[in-house]
mmCIF file of N, CA and C in Angstrom:
data_model
loop_
_atom_site.group_PDB
_atom_site.id
_atom_site.type_symbol
_atom_site.label_atom_id
_atom_site.label_comp_id
_atom_site.label_asym_id
_atom_site.label_seq_id
_atom_site.Cartn_x
_atom_site.Cartn_y
_atom_site.Cartn_z
ATOM 1 N N MET A 1 123.044 40.237 112.496
ATOM 2 C CA MET A 1 121.955 40.591 113.392
ATOM 3 C C MET A 1 122.506 41.424 114.547
ATOM 4 N N ALA A 2 121.840 42.524 114.839
ATOM 5 C CA ALA A 2 122.297 43.431 115.889
ATOM 6 C C ALA A 2 122.041 42.828 117.269
ATOM 7 N N ALA A 3 122.931 43.155 118.175
ATOM 8 C CA ALA A 3 122.763 42.694 119.560
ATOM 9 C C ALA A 3 121.585 43.428 120.201
ATOM 10 N N VAL A 4 120.860 42.731 121.033
ATOM 11 C CA VAL A 4 119.728 43.324 121.746
ATOM 12 C C VAL A 4 120.253 44.008 123.005
ATOM 13 N N ALA A 5 119.895 45.276 123.164
ATOM 14 C CA ALA A 5 120.319 46.012 124.358
ATOM 15 C C ALA A 5 119.607 45.452 125.582
ATOM 16 N N ARG A 6 120.344 45.354 126.657
ATOM 17 C CA ARG A 6 119.787 44.851 127.915
ATOM 18 C C ARG A 6 120.283 45.732 129.051
ATOM 19 N N LEU A 7 119.455 45.842 130.054
ATOM 20 C CA LEU A 7 119.830 46.538 131.279
ATOM 21 C C LEU A 7 120.292 45.492 132.271
ATOM 22 N N GLU A 8 121.306 45.834 133.058
ATOM 23 C CA GLU A 8 121.776 44.887 134.067
ATOM 24 C C GLU A 8 121.811 45.559 135.428
ATOM 25 N N VAL A 9 121.179 44.905 136.386
ATOM 26 C CA VAL A 9 121.201 45.313 137.790
ATOM 27 C C VAL A 9 121.503 44.066 138.606
ATOM 28 N N ALA A 10 121.619 44.230 139.909
ATOM 29 C CA ALA A 10 121.861 43.076 140.781
ATOM 30 C C ALA A 10 120.785 43.017 141.856
ATOM 31 N N GLU A 11 120.469 41.808 142.252
ATOM 32 C CA GLU A 11 119.569 41.553 143.383
ATOM 33 C C GLU A 11 120.377 40.762 144.393
ATOM 34 N N LEU A 12 120.821 41.440 145.467
ATOM 35 C CA LEU A 12 121.686 40.821 146.481
ATOM 36 C C LEU A 12 122.909 40.172 145.843
ATOM 37 N N GLY A 13 123.507 40.887 144.891
ATOM 38 C CA GLY A 13 124.725 40.422 144.235
ATOM 39 C C GLY A 13 124.515 39.527 143.034
ATOM 40 N N THR A 14 123.311 39.043 142.812
ATOM 41 C CA THR A 14 123.021 38.187 141.663
ATOM 42 C C THR A 14 122.602 39.057 140.485
ATOM 43 N N PRO A 15 123.324 38.988 139.358
ATOM 44 C CA PRO A 15 122.976 39.817 138.199
ATOM 45 C C PRO A 15 121.607 39.459 137.618
ATOM 46 N N ILE A 16 120.883 40.487 137.220
ATOM 47 C CA ILE A 16 119.595 40.351 136.543
ATOM 48 C C ILE A 16 119.687 41.175 135.267
ATOM 49 N N THR A 17 119.310 40.596 134.130
ATOM 50 C CA THR A 17 119.271 41.357 132.887
ATOM 51 C C THR A 17 117.823 41.509 132.443
ATOM 52 N N VAL A 18 117.527 42.686 131.910
ATOM 53 C CA VAL A 18 116.175 43.019 131.483
ATOM 54 C C VAL A 18 116.253 43.648 130.098
ATOM 55 N N SER A 19 115.452 43.138 129.168
ATOM 56 C CA SER A 19 115.396 43.701 127.817
ATOM 57 C C SER A 19 114.183 44.624 127.689
ATOM 58 N N PHE A 20 114.141 45.371 126.598
ATOM 59 C CA PHE A 20 112.978 46.204 126.317
ATOM 60 C C PHE A 20 111.730 45.333 126.185
ATOM 61 N N ASP A 21 111.872 44.191 125.528
ATOM 62 C CA ASP A 21 110.730 43.274 125.392
ATOM 63 C C ASP A 21 110.224 42.803 126.755
ATOM 64 N N ASP A 22 111.143 42.539 127.681
ATOM 65 C CA ASP A 22 110.732 42.153 129.041
ATOM 66 C C ASP A 22 109.891 43.260 129.680
ATOM 67 N N LEU A 23 110.338 44.506 129.505
ATOM 68 C CA LEU A 23 109.607 45.636 130.082
ATOM 69 C C LEU A 23 108.227 45.778 129.459
ATOM 70 N N MET A 24 108.133 45.558 128.144
ATOM 71 C CA MET A 24 106.835 45.658 127.472
ATOM 72 C C MET A 24 105.889 44.550 127.930
ATOM 73 N N LYS A 25 106.416 43.363 128.187
ATOM 74 C CA LYS A 25 105.573 42.276 128.700
ATOM 75 C C LYS A 25 105.034 42.632 130.086
ATOM 76 N N TYR A 26 105.866 43.244 130.910
ATOM 77 C CA TYR A 26 105.447 43.647 132.254
ATOM 78 C C TYR A 26 104.397 44.755 132.183
ATOM 79 N N HIS A 27 104.671 45.780 131.369
ATOM 80 C CA HIS A 27 103.799 46.956 131.319
ATOM 81 C C HIS A 27 102.524 46.724 130.511
ATOM 82 N N GLY A 28 102.626 46.052 129.391
ATOM 83 C CA GLY A 28 101.495 45.919 128.480
ATOM 84 C C GLY A 28 101.626 46.915 127.337
ATOM 85 N N PRO A 29 100.660 46.923 126.414
ATOM 86 C CA PRO A 29 100.807 47.679 125.170
ATOM 87 C C PRO A 29 100.422 49.155 125.228
ATOM 88 N N ASN A 30 100.005 49.682 126.343
ATOM 89 C CA ASN A 30 99.397 51.011 126.369
ATOM 90 C C ASN A 30 100.342 52.199 126.270
ATOM 91 N N ALA A 31 101.559 52.130 126.733
ATOM 92 C CA ALA A 31 102.456 53.296 126.724
ATOM 93 C C ALA A 31 103.880 52.892 126.344
ATOM 94 N N PRO A 32 104.075 52.387 125.115
ATOM 95 C CA PRO A 32 105.415 51.938 124.729
ATOM 96 C C PRO A 32 106.444 53.066 124.692
ATOM 97 N N GLY A 33 106.001 54.299 124.419
ATOM 98 C CA GLY A 33 106.933 55.426 124.408
ATOM 99 C C GLY A 33 107.525 55.689 125.783
ATOM 100 N N GLY A 34 106.705 55.595 126.812
ATOM 101 C CA GLY A 34 107.198 55.781 128.178
ATOM 102 C C GLY A 34 108.150 54.680 128.589
ATOM 103 N N VAL A 35 107.828 53.451 128.191
ATOM 104 C CA VAL A 35 108.722 52.321 128.485
ATOM 105 C C VAL A 35 110.061 52.540 127.788
ATOM 106 N N ALA A 36 110.021 52.949 126.515
ATOM 107 C CA ALA A 36 111.258 53.193 125.762
ATOM 108 C C ALA A 36 112.070 54.313 126.398
ATOM 109 N N HIS A 37 111.389 55.362 126.839
ATOM 110 C CA HIS A 37 112.080 56.484 127.476
ATOM 111 C C HIS A 37 112.821 56.030 128.737
ATOM 112 N N ALA A 38 112.127 55.308 129.601
ATOM 113 C CA ALA A 38 112.758 54.831 130.837
ATOM 114 C C ALA A 38 113.897 53.864 130.536
ATOM 115 N N PHE A 39 113.717 53.009 129.531
ATOM 116 C CA PHE A 39 114.779 52.074 129.153
ATOM 117 C C PHE A 39 116.038 52.843 128.772
ATOM 118 N N LYS A 40 115.896 53.885 127.947
ATOM 119 C CA LYS A 40 117.064 54.659 127.512
ATOM 120 C C LYS A 40 117.698 55.420 128.675
ATOM 121 N N VAL A 41 116.886 55.944 129.587
ATOM 122 C CA VAL A 41 117.433 56.622 130.773
ATOM 123 C C VAL A 41 118.265 55.636 131.589
ATOM 124 N N LEU A 42 117.720 54.454 131.842
ATOM 125 C CA LEU A 42 118.441 53.450 132.634
ATOM 126 C C LEU A 42 119.657 52.911 131.893
ATOM 127 N N GLU A 43 119.553 52.779 130.587
ATOM 128 C CA GLU A 43 120.693 52.309 129.793
ATOM 129 C C GLU A 43 121.885 53.248 129.964
ATOM 130 N N ARG A 44 121.608 54.535 130.033
ATOM 131 C CA ARG A 44 122.670 55.525 130.223
ATOM 132 C C ARG A 44 123.100 55.630 131.689
ATOM 133 N N ALA A 45 122.133 55.564 132.606
ATOM 134 C CA ALA A 45 122.408 55.844 134.019
ATOM 135 C C ALA A 45 123.086 54.707 134.764
ATOM 136 N N LEU A 46 122.655 53.487 134.550
ATOM 137 C CA LEU A 46 123.147 52.379 135.381
ATOM 138 C C LEU A 46 124.667 52.221 135.355
ATOM 139 N N PRO A 47 125.328 52.303 134.203
ATOM 140 C CA PRO A 47 126.795 52.192 134.228
ATOM 141 C C PRO A 47 127.482 53.336 134.978
ATOM 142 N N LEU A 48 126.833 54.494 135.041
ATOM 143 C CA LEU A 48 127.410 55.631 135.768
ATOM 144 C C LEU A 48 127.292 55.469 137.277
ATOM 145 N N LEU A 49 126.296 54.716 137.721
ATOM 146 C CA LEU A 49 126.055 54.571 139.158
ATOM 147 C C LEU A 49 127.027 53.622 139.827
ATOM 148 N N ASP A 50 127.436 52.597 139.142
ATOM 149 C CA ASP A 50 128.396 51.642 139.702
ATOM 150 C C ASP A 50 129.252 51.101 138.569
ATOM 151 N N PRO A 51 130.338 51.802 138.227
ATOM 152 C CA PRO A 51 131.168 51.407 137.091
ATOM 153 C C PRO A 51 131.824 50.030 137.236
ATOM 154 N N GLU A 52 131.895 49.506 138.452
ATOM 155 C CA GLU A 52 132.570 48.224 138.664
ATOM 156 C C GLU A 52 131.653 47.022 138.524
ATOM 157 N N GLY A 53 130.376 47.240 138.386
ATOM 158 C CA GLY A 53 129.453 46.123 138.256
ATOM 159 C C GLY A 53 128.033 46.609 138.298
ATOM 160 N N PRO A 54 127.091 45.703 138.193
ATOM 161 C CA PRO A 54 125.703 46.149 138.193
ATOM 162 C C PRO A 54 125.295 46.749 139.540
ATOM 163 N N ALA A 55 124.531 47.829 139.456
ATOM 164 C CA ALA A 55 124.018 48.482 140.664
ATOM 165 C C ALA A 55 122.999 47.580 141.347
ATOM 166 N N GLU A 56 123.003 47.592 142.664
ATOM 167 C CA GLU A 56 121.975 46.868 143.418
ATOM 168 C C GLU A 56 120.640 47.565 143.164
ATOM 169 N N ARG A 57 119.712 46.874 142.556
ATOM 170 C CA ARG A 57 118.477 47.505 142.105
ATOM 171 C C ARG A 57 117.641 48.086 143.231
ATOM 172 N N ARG A 58 117.674 47.501 144.402
ATOM 173 C CA ARG A 58 116.860 48.024 145.501
ATOM 174 C C ARG A 58 117.524 49.203 146.209
ATOM 175 N N GLU A 59 118.658 49.664 145.679
ATOM 176 C CA GLU A 59 119.321 50.849 146.209
ATOM 177 C C GLU A 59 119.306 52.004 145.214
ATOM 178 N N VAL A 60 118.729 51.794 144.039
ATOM 179 C CA VAL A 60 118.657 52.840 143.020
ATOM 180 C C VAL A 60 117.476 53.751 143.329
ATOM 181 N N GLU A 61 117.724 55.058 143.271
ATOM 182 C CA GLU A 61 116.690 56.069 143.484
ATOM 183 C C GLU A 61 116.404 56.748 142.152
ATOM 184 N N ILE A 62 115.139 57.056 141.906
ATOM 185 C CA ILE A 62 114.736 57.678 140.648
ATOM 186 C C ILE A 62 113.946 58.942 140.942
ATOM 187 N N ALA A 63 114.321 60.052 140.295
ATOM 188 C CA ALA A 63 113.526 61.280 140.309
ATOM 189 C C ALA A 63 113.302 61.654 138.853
ATOM 190 N N THR A 64 112.063 61.815 138.454
ATOM 191 C CA THR A 64 111.762 62.074 137.051
ATOM 192 C C THR A 64 110.690 63.136 136.891
ATOM 193 N N ALA A 65 110.781 63.888 135.812
ATOM 194 C CA ALA A 65 109.744 64.852 135.469
ATOM 195 C C ALA A 65 108.631 64.183 134.676
ATOM 196 N N HIS A 66 108.872 62.984 134.186
ATOM 197 C CA HIS A 66 107.905 62.247 133.359
ATOM 198 C C HIS A 66 107.434 61.040 134.158
ATOM 199 N N GLY A 67 106.255 61.121 134.712
ATOM 200 C CA GLY A 67 105.783 60.044 135.574
ATOM 201 C C GLY A 67 104.661 59.214 134.990
ATOM 202 N N GLY A 68 104.577 59.147 133.655
ATOM 203 C CA GLY A 68 103.521 58.365 133.027
ATOM 204 C C GLY A 68 103.619 56.885 133.366
ATOM 205 N N PRO A 69 102.566 56.112 133.040
ATOM 206 C CA PRO A 69 102.520 54.708 133.436
ATOM 207 C C PRO A 69 103.618 53.838 132.823
ATOM 208 N N GLY A 70 104.003 54.090 131.581
ATOM 209 C CA GLY A 70 105.072 53.296 130.973
ATOM 210 C C GLY A 70 106.409 53.549 131.643
ATOM 211 N N VAL A 71 106.677 54.821 131.939
ATOM 212 C CA VAL A 71 107.918 55.197 132.625
ATOM 213 C C VAL A 71 107.946 54.575 134.017
ATOM 214 N N ARG A 72 106.867 54.764 134.746
ATOM 215 C CA ARG A 72 106.789 54.243 136.119
ATOM 216 C C ARG A 72 106.973 52.726 136.154
ATOM 217 N N ASP A 73 106.272 52.015 135.278
ATOM 218 C CA ASP A 73 106.366 50.556 135.283
ATOM 219 C C ASP A 73 107.758 50.068 134.903
ATOM 220 N N ALA A 74 108.391 50.725 133.937
ATOM 221 C CA ALA A 74 109.738 50.309 133.536
ATOM 222 C C ALA A 74 110.732 50.519 134.676
ATOM 223 N N PHE A 75 110.673 51.694 135.322
ATOM 224 C CA PHE A 75 111.563 51.932 136.459
ATOM 225 C C PHE A 75 111.290 50.927 137.576
ATOM 226 N N GLU A 76 110.024 50.619 137.801
ATOM 227 C CA GLU A 76 109.667 49.678 138.862
ATOM 228 C C GLU A 76 110.210 48.284 138.577
ATOM 229 N N MET A 77 110.026 47.796 137.363
ATOM 230 C CA MET A 77 110.477 46.433 137.067
ATOM 231 C C MET A 77 111.987 46.293 137.236
ATOM 232 N N VAL A 78 112.720 47.294 136.785
ATOM 233 C CA VAL A 78 114.182 47.199 136.843
ATOM 234 C C VAL A 78 114.717 47.466 138.241
ATOM 235 N N THR A 79 114.169 48.459 138.940
ATOM 236 C CA THR A 79 114.771 48.903 140.207
ATOM 237 C C THR A 79 113.933 48.644 141.456
ATOM 238 N N ARG A 80 112.665 48.326 141.291
ATOM 239 C CA ARG A 80 111.722 48.198 142.414
ATOM 240 C C ARG A 80 111.643 49.505 143.223
ATOM 241 N N ALA A 81 111.936 50.632 142.557
ATOM 242 C CA ALA A 81 111.964 51.922 143.244
ATOM 243 C C ALA A 81 110.581 52.414 143.645
ATOM 244 N N VAL A 82 109.549 52.068 142.881
ATOM 245 C CA VAL A 82 108.200 52.534 143.216
ATOM 246 C C VAL A 82 107.745 51.894 144.523
ATOM 247 N N THR A 83 107.777 50.576 144.608
ATOM 248 C CA THR A 83 107.333 49.896 145.830
ATOM 249 C C THR A 83 108.285 50.132 146.994
ATOM 250 N N GLY A 84 109.537 50.461 146.695
ATOM 251 C CA GLY A 84 110.514 50.712 147.747
ATOM 252 C C GLY A 84 110.552 52.150 148.227
ATOM 253 N N GLY A 85 109.692 53.019 147.667
ATOM 254 C CA GLY A 85 109.659 54.415 148.101
ATOM 255 C C GLY A 85 110.852 55.230 147.641
ATOM 256 N N ARG A 86 111.504 54.827 146.551
ATOM 257 C CA ARG A 86 112.678 55.536 146.039
ATOM 258 C C ARG A 86 112.420 56.142 144.667
ATOM 259 N N TYR A 87 111.156 56.344 144.328
ATOM 260 C CA TYR A 87 110.743 56.890 143.037
ATOM 261 C C TYR A 87 109.893 58.117 143.290
ATOM 262 N N GLY A 88 110.189 59.206 142.583
ATOM 263 C CA GLY A 88 109.388 60.406 142.769
ATOM 264 C C GLY A 88 109.331 61.258 141.526
ATOM 265 N N ARG A 89 108.293 62.066 141.471
ATOM 266 C CA ARG A 89 108.136 63.025 140.381
ATOM 267 C C ARG A 89 108.993 64.236 140.687
ATOM 268 N N GLY A 90 109.519 64.857 139.655
ATOM 269 C CA GLY A 90 110.412 65.985 139.812
ATOM 270 C C GLY A 90 111.832 65.475 139.767
ATOM 271 N N ALA A 91 112.746 66.343 139.535
ATOM 272 C CA ALA A 91 114.141 65.949 139.400
ATOM 273 C C ALA A 91 114.989 66.786 140.335
ATOM 274 N N PRO A 92 116.195 66.321 140.636
ATOM 275 C CA PRO A 92 117.091 67.147 141.432
ATOM 276 C C PRO A 92 117.271 68.499 140.752
ATOM 277 N N GLY A 93 117.159 69.546 141.480
ATOM 278 C CA GLY A 93 117.234 70.865 140.862
ATOM 279 C C GLY A 93 115.933 71.154 140.147
ATOM 280 N N ARG A 94 116.035 71.618 138.934
ATOM 281 C CA ARG A 94 114.841 71.959 138.170
ATOM 282 C C ARG A 94 114.485 70.836 137.215
ATOM 283 N N ALA A 95 113.228 70.520 137.128
ATOM 284 C CA ALA A 95 112.786 69.437 136.248
ATOM 285 C C ALA A 95 112.885 69.827 134.784
ATOM 286 N N ARG A 96 112.642 71.080 134.463
ATOM 287 C CA ARG A 96 112.689 71.504 133.066
ATOM 288 C C ARG A 96 113.547 72.757 132.927
ATOM 289 N N ALA A 97 114.302 72.796 131.864
ATOM 290 C CA ALA A 97 115.093 73.986 131.576
ATOM 291 C C ALA A 97 114.151 75.114 131.151
ATOM 292 N N ARG A 98 114.637 76.335 131.190
ATOM 293 C CA ARG A 98 113.792 77.473 130.853
ATOM 294 C C ARG A 98 113.217 77.388 129.447
ATOM 295 N N ASP A 99 113.990 76.894 128.497
ATOM 296 C CA ASP A 99 113.483 76.825 127.125
ATOM 297 C C ASP A 99 112.662 75.563 126.878
ATOM 298 N N ASP A 100 112.455 74.740 127.903
ATOM 299 C CA ASP A 100 111.628 73.533 127.850
ATOM 300 C C ASP A 100 112.110 72.537 126.806
ATOM 301 N N ARG A 101 113.380 72.585 126.423
ATOM 302 C CA ARG A 101 113.890 71.611 125.466
ATOM 303 C C ARG A 101 114.721 70.535 126.128
ATOM 304 N N SER A 102 114.861 70.581 127.412
ATOM 305 C CA SER A 102 115.574 69.503 128.094
ATOM 306 C C SER A 102 114.801 69.109 129.342
ATOM 307 N N VAL A 103 114.750 67.836 129.581
ATOM 308 C CA VAL A 103 114.051 67.311 130.747
ATOM 309 C C VAL A 103 115.064 66.542 131.577
ATOM 310 N N ALA A 104 115.244 66.957 132.806
ATOM 311 C CA ALA A 104 116.254 66.328 133.657
ATOM 312 C C ALA A 104 115.742 65.021 134.228
ATOM 313 N N ARG A 105 116.656 64.095 134.401
ATOM 314 C CA ARG A 105 116.373 62.829 135.054
ATOM 315 C C ARG A 105 117.442 62.642 136.112
ATOM 316 N N GLY A 106 117.038 62.371 137.305
ATOM 317 C CA GLY A 106 117.999 62.154 138.368
ATOM 318 C C GLY A 106 117.963 60.720 138.836
ATOM 319 N N VAL A 107 119.137 60.160 139.044
ATOM 320 C CA VAL A 107 119.250 58.809 139.572
ATOM 321 C C VAL A 107 120.312 58.806 140.656
ATOM 322 N N GLY A 108 120.173 57.892 141.592
ATOM 323 C CA GLY A 108 121.143 57.781 142.667
ATOM 324 C C GLY A 108 121.337 56.338 143.071
ATOM 325 N N HIS A 109 122.496 56.078 143.688
ATOM 326 C CA HIS A 109 122.826 54.726 144.152
ATOM 327 C C HIS A 109 123.923 54.851 145.192
ATOM 328 N N ARG A 110 123.653 54.395 146.402
ATOM 329 C CA ARG A 110 124.651 54.399 147.482
ATOM 330 C C ARG A 110 125.290 55.772 147.690
ATOM 331 N N GLY A 111 124.465 56.797 147.703
ATOM 332 C CA GLY A 111 124.951 58.147 147.952
ATOM 333 C C GLY A 111 125.467 58.879 146.735
ATOM 334 N N LEU A 112 125.676 58.194 145.634
ATOM 335 C CA LEU A 112 126.128 58.818 144.394
ATOM 336 C C LEU A 112 124.911 59.298 143.629
ATOM 337 N N ARG A 113 124.930 60.540 143.168
ATOM 338 C CA ARG A 113 123.812 61.096 142.415
ATOM 339 C C ARG A 113 124.291 61.479 141.022
ATOM 340 N N ARG A 114 123.441 61.223 140.037
ATOM 341 C CA ARG A 114 123.721 61.619 138.665
ATOM 342 C C ARG A 114 122.482 62.287 138.100
ATOM 343 N N ARG A 115 122.687 63.356 137.381
ATOM 344 C CA ARG A 115 121.589 64.044 136.710
ATOM 345 C C ARG A 115 121.747 63.808 135.216
ATOM 346 N N LEU A 116 120.712 63.285 134.608
ATOM 347 C CA LEU A 116 120.719 63.023 133.172
ATOM 348 C C LEU A 116 119.736 63.964 132.506
ATOM 349 N N THR A 117 120.101 64.451 131.339
ATOM 350 C CA THR A 117 119.237 65.360 130.612
ATOM 351 C C THR A 117 119.009 64.831 129.214
ATOM 352 N N HIS A 118 117.758 64.751 128.840
ATOM 353 C CA HIS A 118 117.385 64.355 127.486
ATOM 354 C C HIS A 118 117.029 65.629 126.741
ATOM 355 N N ARG A 119 117.785 65.923 125.707
ATOM 356 C CA ARG A 119 117.508 67.127 124.936
ATOM 357 C C ARG A 119 116.797 66.763 123.651
ATOM 358 N N ARG A 120 115.706 67.435 123.408
ATOM 359 C CA ARG A 120 114.990 67.238 122.151
ATOM 360 C C ARG A 120 115.624 68.111 121.093
ATOM 361 N N ASP A 121 115.797 67.581 119.900
ATOM 362 C CA ASP A 121 116.336 68.376 118.794
ATOM 363 C C ASP A 121 115.286 69.381 118.333
ATOM 364 N N GLY A 122 115.794 70.522 117.869
ATOM 365 C CA GLY A 122 114.864 71.501 117.287
ATOM 366 C C GLY A 122 114.723 72.736 118.060
#
């Protein structure tokens, strides 16, 4: 049986783990693609933000070109960035490449910024 992927952040130093199923329970059934997208962005981004341990979730900043309800709710549950005023539409630099085949995602934590790009095949 394959291991279930989980996201890990910290709340005042206490580790919190969140699964895709947890995010779907929070969001509901209406936009599973957006939830999956945000999960994969965070799965890639969180280890880059604090390689020594889980990032403090209330210090994570999110800038995204995709602001649908599933994406927003997933980012909110994991990072509390929406209610904390650290979530915004658009990305650092340009949100979309000229050929529209890559969508940038920006994340930050304690002054460190990372730009993530999801490239669609084709």
